[in-house]
PDB file of C-alpha atoms and ligand atoms in Angstrom:
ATOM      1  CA  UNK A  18      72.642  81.623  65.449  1.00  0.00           C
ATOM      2  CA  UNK A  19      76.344  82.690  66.003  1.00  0.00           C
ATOM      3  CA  UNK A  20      78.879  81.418  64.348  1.00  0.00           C
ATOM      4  CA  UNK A  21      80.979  78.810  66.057  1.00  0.00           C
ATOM      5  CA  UNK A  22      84.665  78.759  65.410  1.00  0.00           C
ATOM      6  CA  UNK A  23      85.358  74.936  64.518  1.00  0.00           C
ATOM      7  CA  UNK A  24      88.029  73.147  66.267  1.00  0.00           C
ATOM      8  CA  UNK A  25      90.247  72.851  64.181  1.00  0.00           C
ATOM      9  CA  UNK A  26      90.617  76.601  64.240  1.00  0.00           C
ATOM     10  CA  UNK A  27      90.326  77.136  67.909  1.00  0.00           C
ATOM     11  CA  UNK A  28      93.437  74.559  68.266  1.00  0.00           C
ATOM     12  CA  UNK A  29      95.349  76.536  65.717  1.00  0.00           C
ATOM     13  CA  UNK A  30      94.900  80.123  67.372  1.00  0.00           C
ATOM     14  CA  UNK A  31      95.485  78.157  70.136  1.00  0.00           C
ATOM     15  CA  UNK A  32      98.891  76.932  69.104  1.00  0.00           C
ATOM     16  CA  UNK A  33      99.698  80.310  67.554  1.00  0.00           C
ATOM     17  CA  UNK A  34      98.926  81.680  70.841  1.00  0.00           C
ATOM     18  CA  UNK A  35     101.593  79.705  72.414  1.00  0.00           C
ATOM     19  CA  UNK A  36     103.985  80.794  69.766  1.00  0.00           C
ATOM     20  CA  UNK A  37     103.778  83.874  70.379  1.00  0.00           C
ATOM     21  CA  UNK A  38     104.454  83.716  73.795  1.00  0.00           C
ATOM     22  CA  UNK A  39     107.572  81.763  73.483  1.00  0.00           C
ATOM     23  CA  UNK A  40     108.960  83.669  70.753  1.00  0.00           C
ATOM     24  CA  UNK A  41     108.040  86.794  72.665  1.00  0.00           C
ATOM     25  CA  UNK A  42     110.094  85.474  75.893  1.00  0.00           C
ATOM     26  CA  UNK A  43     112.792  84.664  74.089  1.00  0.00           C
ATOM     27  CA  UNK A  44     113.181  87.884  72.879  1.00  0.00           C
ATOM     28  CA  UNK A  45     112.952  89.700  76.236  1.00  0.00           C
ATOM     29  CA  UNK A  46     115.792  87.713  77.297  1.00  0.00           C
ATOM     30  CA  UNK A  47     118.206  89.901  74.472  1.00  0.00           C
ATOM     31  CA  UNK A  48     117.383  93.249  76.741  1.00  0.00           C
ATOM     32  CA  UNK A  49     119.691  94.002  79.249  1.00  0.00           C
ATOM     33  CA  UNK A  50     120.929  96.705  81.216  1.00  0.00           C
ATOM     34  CA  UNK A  51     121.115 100.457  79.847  1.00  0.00           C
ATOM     35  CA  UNK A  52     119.498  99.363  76.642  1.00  0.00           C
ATOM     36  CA  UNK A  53     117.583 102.152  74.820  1.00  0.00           C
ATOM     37  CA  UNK A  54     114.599  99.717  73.453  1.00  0.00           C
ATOM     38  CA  UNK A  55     112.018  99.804  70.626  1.00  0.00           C
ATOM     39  CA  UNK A  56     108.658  98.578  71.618  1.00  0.00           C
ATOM     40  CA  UNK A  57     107.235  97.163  68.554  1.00  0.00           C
ATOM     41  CA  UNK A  58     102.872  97.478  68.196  1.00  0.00           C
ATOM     42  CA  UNK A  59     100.691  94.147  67.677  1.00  0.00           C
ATOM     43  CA  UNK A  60      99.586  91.004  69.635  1.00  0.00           C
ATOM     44  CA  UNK A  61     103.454  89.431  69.824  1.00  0.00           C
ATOM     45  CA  UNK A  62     105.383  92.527  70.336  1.00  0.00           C
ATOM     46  CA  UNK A  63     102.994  93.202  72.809  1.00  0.00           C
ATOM     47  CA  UNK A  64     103.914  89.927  74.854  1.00  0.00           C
ATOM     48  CA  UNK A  65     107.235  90.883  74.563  1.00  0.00           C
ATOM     49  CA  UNK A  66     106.491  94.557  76.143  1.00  0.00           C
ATOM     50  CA  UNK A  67     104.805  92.647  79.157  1.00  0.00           C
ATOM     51  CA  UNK A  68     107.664  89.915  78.962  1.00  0.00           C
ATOM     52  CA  UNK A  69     110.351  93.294  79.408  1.00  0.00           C
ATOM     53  CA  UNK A  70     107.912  94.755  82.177  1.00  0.00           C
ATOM     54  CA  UNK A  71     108.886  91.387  84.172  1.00  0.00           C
ATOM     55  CA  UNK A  72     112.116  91.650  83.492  1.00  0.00           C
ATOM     56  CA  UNK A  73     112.803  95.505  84.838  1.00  0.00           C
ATOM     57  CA  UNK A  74     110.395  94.338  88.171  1.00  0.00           C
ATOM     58  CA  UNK A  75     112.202  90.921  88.487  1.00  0.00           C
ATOM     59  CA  UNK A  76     115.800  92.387  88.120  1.00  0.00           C
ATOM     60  CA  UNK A  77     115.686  95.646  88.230  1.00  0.00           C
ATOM     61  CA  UNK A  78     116.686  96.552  84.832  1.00  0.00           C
ATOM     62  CA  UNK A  79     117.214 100.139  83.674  1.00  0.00           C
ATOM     63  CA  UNK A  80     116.514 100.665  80.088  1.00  0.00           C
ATOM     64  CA  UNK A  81     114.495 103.314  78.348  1.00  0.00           C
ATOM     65  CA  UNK A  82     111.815 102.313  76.110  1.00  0.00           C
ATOM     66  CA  UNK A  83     111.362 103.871  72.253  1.00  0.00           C
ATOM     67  CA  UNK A  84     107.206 102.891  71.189  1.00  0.00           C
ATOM     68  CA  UNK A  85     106.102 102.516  68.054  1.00  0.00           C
ATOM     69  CA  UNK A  86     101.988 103.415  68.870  1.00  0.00           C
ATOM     70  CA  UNK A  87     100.041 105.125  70.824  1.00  0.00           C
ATOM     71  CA  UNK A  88      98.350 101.698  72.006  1.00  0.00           C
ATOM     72  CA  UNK A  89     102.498 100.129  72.767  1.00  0.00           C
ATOM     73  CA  UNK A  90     102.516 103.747  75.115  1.00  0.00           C
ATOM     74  CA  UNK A  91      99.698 103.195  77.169  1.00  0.00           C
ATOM     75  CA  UNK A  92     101.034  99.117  77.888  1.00  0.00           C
ATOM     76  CA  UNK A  93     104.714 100.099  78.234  1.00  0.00           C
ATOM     77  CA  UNK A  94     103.427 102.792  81.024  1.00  0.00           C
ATOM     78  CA  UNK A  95     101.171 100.008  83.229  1.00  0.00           C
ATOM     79  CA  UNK A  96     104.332  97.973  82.647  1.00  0.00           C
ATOM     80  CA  UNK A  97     106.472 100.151  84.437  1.00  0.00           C
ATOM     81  CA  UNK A  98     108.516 100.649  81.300  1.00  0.00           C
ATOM     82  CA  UNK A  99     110.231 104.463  81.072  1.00  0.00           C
ATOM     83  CA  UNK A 100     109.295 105.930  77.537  1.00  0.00           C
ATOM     84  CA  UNK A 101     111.424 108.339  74.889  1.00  0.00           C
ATOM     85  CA  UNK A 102     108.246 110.741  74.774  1.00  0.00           C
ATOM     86  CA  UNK A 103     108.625 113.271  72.539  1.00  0.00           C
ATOM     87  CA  UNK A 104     111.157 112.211  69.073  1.00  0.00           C
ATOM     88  CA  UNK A 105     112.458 109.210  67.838  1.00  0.00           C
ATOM     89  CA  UNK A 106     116.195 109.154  68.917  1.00  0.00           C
ATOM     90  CA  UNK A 107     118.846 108.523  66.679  1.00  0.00           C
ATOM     91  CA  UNK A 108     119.775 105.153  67.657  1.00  0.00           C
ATOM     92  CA  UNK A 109     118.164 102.730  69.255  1.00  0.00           C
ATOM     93  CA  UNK A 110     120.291  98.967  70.765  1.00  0.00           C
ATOM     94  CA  UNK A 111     117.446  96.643  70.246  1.00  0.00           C
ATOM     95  CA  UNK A 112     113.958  96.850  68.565  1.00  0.00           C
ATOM     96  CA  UNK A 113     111.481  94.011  69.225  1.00  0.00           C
ATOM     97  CA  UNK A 114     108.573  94.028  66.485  1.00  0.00           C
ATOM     98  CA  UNK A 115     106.351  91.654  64.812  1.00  0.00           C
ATOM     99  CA  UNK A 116     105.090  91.400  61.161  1.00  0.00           C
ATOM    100  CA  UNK A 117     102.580  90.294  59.145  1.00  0.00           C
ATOM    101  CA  UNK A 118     104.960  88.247  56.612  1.00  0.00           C
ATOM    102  CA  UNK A 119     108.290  87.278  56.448  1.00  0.00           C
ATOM    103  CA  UNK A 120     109.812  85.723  53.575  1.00  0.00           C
ATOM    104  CA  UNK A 121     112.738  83.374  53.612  1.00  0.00           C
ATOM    105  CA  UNK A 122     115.204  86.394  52.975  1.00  0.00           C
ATOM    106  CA  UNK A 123     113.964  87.971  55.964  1.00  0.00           C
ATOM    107  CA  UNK A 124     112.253  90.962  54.243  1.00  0.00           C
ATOM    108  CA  UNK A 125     109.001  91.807  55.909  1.00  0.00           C
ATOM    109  CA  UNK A 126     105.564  93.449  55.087  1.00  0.00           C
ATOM    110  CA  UNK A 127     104.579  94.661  58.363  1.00  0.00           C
ATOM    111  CA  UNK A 128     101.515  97.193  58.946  1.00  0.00           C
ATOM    112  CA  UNK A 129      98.569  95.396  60.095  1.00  0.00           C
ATOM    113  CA  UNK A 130      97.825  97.075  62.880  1.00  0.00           C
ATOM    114  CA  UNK A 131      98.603 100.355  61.309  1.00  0.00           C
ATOM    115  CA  UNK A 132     101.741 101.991  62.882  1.00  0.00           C
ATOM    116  CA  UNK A 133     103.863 100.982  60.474  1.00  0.00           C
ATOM    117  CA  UNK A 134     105.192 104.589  60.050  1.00  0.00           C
ATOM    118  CA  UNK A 135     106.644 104.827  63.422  1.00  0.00           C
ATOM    119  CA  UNK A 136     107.871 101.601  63.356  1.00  0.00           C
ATOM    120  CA  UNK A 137     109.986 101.837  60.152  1.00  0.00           C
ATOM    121  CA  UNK A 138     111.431 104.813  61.741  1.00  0.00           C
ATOM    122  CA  UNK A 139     112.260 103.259  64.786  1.00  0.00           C
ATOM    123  CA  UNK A 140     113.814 100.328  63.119  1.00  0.00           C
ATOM    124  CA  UNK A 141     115.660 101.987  60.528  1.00  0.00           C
ATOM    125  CA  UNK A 142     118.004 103.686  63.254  1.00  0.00           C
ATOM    126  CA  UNK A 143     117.847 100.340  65.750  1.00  0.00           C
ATOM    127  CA  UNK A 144     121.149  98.148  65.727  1.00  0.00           C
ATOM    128  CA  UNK A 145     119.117  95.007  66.136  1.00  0.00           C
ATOM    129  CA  UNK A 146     115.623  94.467  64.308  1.00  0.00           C
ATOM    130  CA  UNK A 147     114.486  91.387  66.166  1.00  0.00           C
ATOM    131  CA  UNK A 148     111.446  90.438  64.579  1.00  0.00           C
ATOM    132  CA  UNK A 149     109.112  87.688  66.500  1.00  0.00           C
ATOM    133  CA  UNK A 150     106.635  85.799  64.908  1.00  0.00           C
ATOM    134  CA  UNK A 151     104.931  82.470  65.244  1.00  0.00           C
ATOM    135  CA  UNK A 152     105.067  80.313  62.462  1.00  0.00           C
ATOM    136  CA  UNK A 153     101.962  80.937  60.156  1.00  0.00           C
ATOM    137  CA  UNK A 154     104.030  84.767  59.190  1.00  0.00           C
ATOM    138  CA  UNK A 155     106.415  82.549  56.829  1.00  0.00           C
ATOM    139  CA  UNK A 156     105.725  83.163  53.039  1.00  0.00           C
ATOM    140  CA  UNK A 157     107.716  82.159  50.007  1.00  0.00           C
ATOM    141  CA  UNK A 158     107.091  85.256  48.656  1.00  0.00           C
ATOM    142  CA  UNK A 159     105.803  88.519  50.279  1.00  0.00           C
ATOM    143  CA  UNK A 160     102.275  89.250  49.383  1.00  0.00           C
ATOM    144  CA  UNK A 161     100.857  85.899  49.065  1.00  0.00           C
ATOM    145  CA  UNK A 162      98.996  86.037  51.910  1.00  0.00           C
ATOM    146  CA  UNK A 163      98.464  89.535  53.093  1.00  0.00           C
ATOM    147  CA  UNK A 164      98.107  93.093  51.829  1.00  0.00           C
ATOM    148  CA  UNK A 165     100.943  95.673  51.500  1.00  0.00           C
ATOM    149  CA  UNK A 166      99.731  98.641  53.614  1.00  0.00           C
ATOM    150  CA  UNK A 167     100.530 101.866  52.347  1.00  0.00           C
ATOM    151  CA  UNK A 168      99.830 105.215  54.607  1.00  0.00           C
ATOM    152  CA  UNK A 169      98.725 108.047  52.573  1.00  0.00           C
ATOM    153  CA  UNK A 170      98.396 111.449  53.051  1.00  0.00           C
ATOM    154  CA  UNK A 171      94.601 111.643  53.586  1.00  0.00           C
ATOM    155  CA  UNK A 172      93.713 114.371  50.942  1.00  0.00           C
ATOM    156  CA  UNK A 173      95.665 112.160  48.441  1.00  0.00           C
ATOM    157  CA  UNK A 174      94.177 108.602  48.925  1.00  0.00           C
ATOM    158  CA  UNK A 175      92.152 108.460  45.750  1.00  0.00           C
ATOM    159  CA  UNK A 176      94.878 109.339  43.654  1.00  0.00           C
ATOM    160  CA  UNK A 177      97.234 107.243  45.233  1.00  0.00           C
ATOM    161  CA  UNK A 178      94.550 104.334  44.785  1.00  0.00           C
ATOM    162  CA  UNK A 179      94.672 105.058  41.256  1.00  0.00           C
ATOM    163  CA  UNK A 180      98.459 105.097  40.886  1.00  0.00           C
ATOM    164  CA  UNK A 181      98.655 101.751  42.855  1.00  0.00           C
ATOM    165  CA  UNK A 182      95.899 100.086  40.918  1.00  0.00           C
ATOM    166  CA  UNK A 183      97.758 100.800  37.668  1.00  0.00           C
ATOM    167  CA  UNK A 184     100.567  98.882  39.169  1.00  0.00           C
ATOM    168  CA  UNK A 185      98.376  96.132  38.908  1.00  0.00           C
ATOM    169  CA  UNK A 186      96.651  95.670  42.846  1.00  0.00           C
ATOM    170  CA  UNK A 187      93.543  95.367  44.254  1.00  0.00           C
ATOM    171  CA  UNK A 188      93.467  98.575  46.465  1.00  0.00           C
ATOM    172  CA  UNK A 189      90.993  99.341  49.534  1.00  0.00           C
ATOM    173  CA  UNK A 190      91.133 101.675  51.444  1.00  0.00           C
ATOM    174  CA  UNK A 191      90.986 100.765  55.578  1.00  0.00           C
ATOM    175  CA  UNK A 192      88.217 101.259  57.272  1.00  0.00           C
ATOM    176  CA  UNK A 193      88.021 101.878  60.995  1.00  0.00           C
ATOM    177  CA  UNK A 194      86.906  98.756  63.261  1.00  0.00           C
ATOM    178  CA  UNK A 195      83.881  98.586  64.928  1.00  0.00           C
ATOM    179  CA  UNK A 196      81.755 101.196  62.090  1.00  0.00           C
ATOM    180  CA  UNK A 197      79.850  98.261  60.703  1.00  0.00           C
ATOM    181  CA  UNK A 198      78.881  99.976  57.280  1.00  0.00           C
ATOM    182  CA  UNK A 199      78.919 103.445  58.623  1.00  0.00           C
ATOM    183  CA  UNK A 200      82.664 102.967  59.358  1.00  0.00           C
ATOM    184  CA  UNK A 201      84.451 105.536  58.114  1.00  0.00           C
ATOM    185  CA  UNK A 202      88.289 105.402  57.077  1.00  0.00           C
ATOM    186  CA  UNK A 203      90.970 104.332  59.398  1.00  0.00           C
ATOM    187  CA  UNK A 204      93.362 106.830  61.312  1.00  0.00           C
ATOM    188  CA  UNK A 205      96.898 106.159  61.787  1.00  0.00           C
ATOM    189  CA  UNK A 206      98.394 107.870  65.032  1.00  0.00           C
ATOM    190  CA  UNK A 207     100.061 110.350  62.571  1.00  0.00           C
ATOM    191  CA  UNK A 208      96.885 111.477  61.033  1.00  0.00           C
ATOM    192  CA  UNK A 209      97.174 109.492  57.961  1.00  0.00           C
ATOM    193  CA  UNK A 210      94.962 107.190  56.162  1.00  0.00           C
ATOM    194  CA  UNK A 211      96.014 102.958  55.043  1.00  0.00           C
ATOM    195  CA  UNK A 212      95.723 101.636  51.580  1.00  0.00           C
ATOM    196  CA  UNK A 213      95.777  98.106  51.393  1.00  0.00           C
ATOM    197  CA  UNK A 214      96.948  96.546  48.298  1.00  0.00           C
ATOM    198  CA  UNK A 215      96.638  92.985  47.390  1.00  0.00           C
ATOM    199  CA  UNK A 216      99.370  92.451  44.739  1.00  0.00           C
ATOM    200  CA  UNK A 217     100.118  88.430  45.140  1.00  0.00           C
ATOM    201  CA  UNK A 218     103.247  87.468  45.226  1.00  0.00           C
ATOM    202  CA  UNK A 219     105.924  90.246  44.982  1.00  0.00           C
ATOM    203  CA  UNK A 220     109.077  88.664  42.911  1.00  0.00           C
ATOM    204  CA  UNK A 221     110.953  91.691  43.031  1.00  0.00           C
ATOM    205  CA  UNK A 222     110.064  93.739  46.259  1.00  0.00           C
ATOM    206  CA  UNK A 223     112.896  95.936  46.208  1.00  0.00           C
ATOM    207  CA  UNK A 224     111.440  97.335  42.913  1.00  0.00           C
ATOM    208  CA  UNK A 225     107.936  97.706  43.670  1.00  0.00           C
ATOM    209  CA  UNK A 226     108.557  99.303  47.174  1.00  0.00           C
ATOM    210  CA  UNK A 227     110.703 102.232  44.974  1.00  0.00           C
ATOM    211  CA  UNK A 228     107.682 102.374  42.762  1.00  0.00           C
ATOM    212  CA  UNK A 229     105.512 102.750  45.718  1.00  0.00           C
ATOM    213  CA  UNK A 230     107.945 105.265  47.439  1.00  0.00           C
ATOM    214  CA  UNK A 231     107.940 107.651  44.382  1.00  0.00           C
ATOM    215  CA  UNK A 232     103.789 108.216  44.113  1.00  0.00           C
ATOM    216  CA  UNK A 233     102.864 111.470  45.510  1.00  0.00           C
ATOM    217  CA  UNK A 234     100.887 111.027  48.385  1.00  0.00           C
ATOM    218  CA  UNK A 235     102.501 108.153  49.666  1.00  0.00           C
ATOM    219  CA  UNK A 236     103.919 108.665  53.441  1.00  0.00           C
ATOM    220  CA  UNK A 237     105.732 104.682  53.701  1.00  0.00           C
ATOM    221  CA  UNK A 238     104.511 101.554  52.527  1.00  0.00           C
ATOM    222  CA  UNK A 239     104.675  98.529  54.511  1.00  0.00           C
ATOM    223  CA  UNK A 240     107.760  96.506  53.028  1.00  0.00           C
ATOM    224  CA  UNK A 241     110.805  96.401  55.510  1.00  0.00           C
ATOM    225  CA  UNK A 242     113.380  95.401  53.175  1.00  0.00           C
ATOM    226  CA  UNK A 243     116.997  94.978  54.354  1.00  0.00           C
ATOM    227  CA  UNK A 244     115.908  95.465  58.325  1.00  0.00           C
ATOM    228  CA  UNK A 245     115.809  92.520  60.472  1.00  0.00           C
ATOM    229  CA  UNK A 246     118.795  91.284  61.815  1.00  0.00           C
ATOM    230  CA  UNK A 247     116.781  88.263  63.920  1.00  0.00           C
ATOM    231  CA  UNK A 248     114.132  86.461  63.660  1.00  0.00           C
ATOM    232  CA  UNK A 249     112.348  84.443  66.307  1.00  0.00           C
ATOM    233  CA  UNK A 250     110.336  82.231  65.344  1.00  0.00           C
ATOM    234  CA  UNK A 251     108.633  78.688  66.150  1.00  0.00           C
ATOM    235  CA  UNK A 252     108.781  75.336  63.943  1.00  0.00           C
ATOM    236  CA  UNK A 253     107.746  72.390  65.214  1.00  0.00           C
ATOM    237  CA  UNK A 254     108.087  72.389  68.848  1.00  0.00           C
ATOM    238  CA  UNK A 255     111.509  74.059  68.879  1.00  0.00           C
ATOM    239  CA  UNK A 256     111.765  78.048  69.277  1.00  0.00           C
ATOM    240  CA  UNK A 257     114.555  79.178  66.609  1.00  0.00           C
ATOM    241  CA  UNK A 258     116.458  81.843  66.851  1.00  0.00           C
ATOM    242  CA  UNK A 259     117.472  83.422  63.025  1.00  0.00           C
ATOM    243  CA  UNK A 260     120.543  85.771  63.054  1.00  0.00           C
ATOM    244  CA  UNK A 261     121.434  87.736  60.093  1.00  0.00           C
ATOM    245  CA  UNK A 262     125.114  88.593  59.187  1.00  0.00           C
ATOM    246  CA  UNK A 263     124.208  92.177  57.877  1.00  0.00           C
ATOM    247  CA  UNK A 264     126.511  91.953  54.689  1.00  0.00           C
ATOM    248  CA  UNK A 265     126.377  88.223  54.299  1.00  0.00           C
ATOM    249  CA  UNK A 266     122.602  87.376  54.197  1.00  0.00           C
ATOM    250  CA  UNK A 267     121.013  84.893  56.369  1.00  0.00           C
ATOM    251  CA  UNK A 268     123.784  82.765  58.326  1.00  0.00           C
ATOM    252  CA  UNK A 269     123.181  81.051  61.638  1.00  0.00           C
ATOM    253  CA  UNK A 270     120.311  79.450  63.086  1.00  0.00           C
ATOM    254  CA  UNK A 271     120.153  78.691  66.832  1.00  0.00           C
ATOM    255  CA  UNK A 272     117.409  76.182  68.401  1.00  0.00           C
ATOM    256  CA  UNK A 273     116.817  77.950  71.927  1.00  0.00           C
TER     257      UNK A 273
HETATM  258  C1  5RP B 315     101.566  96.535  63.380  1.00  0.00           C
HETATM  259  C2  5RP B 315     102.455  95.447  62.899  1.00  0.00           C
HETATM  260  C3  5RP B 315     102.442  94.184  63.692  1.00  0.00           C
HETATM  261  O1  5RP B 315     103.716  93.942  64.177  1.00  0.00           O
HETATM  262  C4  5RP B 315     101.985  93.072  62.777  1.00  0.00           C
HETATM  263  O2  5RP B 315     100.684  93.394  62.296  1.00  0.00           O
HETATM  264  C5  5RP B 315     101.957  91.714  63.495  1.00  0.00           C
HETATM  265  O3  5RP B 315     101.011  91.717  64.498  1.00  0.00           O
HETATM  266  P1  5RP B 315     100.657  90.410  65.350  1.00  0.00           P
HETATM  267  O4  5RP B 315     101.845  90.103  66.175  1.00  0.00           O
HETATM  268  O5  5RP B 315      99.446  90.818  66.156  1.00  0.00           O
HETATM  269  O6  5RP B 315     100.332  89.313  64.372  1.00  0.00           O
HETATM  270  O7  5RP B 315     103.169  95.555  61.943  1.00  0.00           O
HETATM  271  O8  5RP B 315     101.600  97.634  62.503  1.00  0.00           O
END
């Protein structure tokens, strides 16, 4: 017999799934006219692409859209959104991305769908990082609830496994979806390959993302460290709106 989801976690998705789509609205509503945009990858940033789609039909916005996947591409195009095709440009106004973890710093591990490549590069030249999540992404700590993803340069995977295991992980490498036990690895849209590393949680992420950084083989790990400027995010029934002072840390919170 199939297994049945229990209610309990249908009515959680569930409420996720409303997070998301407030948070993702909410973030729309930054973009205005003559913005040049980054179009983060995964479920949320993906509401907010359709949520920006609405807003160029409703009000006939005129921005220019910056993706961060080949899958954000194809849904920014049916939305009517024009697209930066060839390079990254060197700035970018606004990014709107979501992420696997944030902790209370506002350091990220982002990378679960894979394109975390493109969108580290995006965000590292965007003035605004708004990052939109609902509220099971909060951690005290990043890594104690998901894997870092590191993409490797595919010849090099097994000795980057190695190098990461001896900084005390548990490393697997990604496997594409949908192989059942014939899958083979997972491709990035660069070519690459994704190690995922369960290291619990990370006390001094700054440190371990150098580490990381220095292994041969290594393209970018998943930590974005120093990057968001916003968060949106839901608790409780309100939607809040997290703004960081870039040389401060963390200072105002705003209940939308
Ligand atoms: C993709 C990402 C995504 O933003 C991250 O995985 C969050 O996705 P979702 O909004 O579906 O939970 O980093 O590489």
């Amino acid at each position: 017999m199939a297994h049945q989801p229990d209610a309990l976690a249908v009515a959680t998705q569930n409420r996720a799934d409303e997070e998301k789509r407030r948070v993702a609205l909410a973030a729309a509503a930054l973009v205005s006219d003559g913005m040049v945009v980054g179009l983060g990858s995964g479920s949320t940033a993906a509401l907010a692409v359709g949520a920006i789609g609405q807003r160029i039909r409703d009000f006939g916005l005129h921005i220019v859209g910056v993706s961060t996947s080949s899958a954000t591409s194809q849904l920014a195009i049916r939305e009517g959104i024009p697209l930066v095709t060839t390079t990254v440009p060197t700035r970018v106004d606004l990014t709107i991305d979501g992420a696997d973890e944030v902790d209370p710093a506002m350091r990220l591990i982002k990378g679960g769908g894979g394109c975390l490549l493109r969108e580290k590069i995006v965000a590292s030249v965007s003035t605004r990082l708004v990052i939109v999540v609902d509220s099971r992404k909060w951690v005290g700590h990043l890594g104690e609830t998901f894997a870092l993803p590191v993409e490797v340069v595919p010849l090099a995977w097994p000795v980057v496994q190695d190098r990461l295991a001896r900084l005390g992980g548990d490393v697997r490498l990604r496997l594409a979806k949908g192989g059942g036990s014939q899958a083979g690895p997972f491709v990035t849209d660069e070519g690459n390959y994704i190690l995922d590393v369960s290291l619990g949680p990370m006390l001094h992420p700054e440190e371990l993302g150098a580490q990381i950084s220095q292994i041969p083989g290594v393209v970018e790990h998943g930590m974005f460290l120093n990057m968001a400027t916003d968060v949106i995010t839901a608790r409780g029934e309100e939607i809040e709106h997290i703004q960081r002072e870039t040389i401060t840390g963390v200072t105002g919170t705003t209940v939308i």
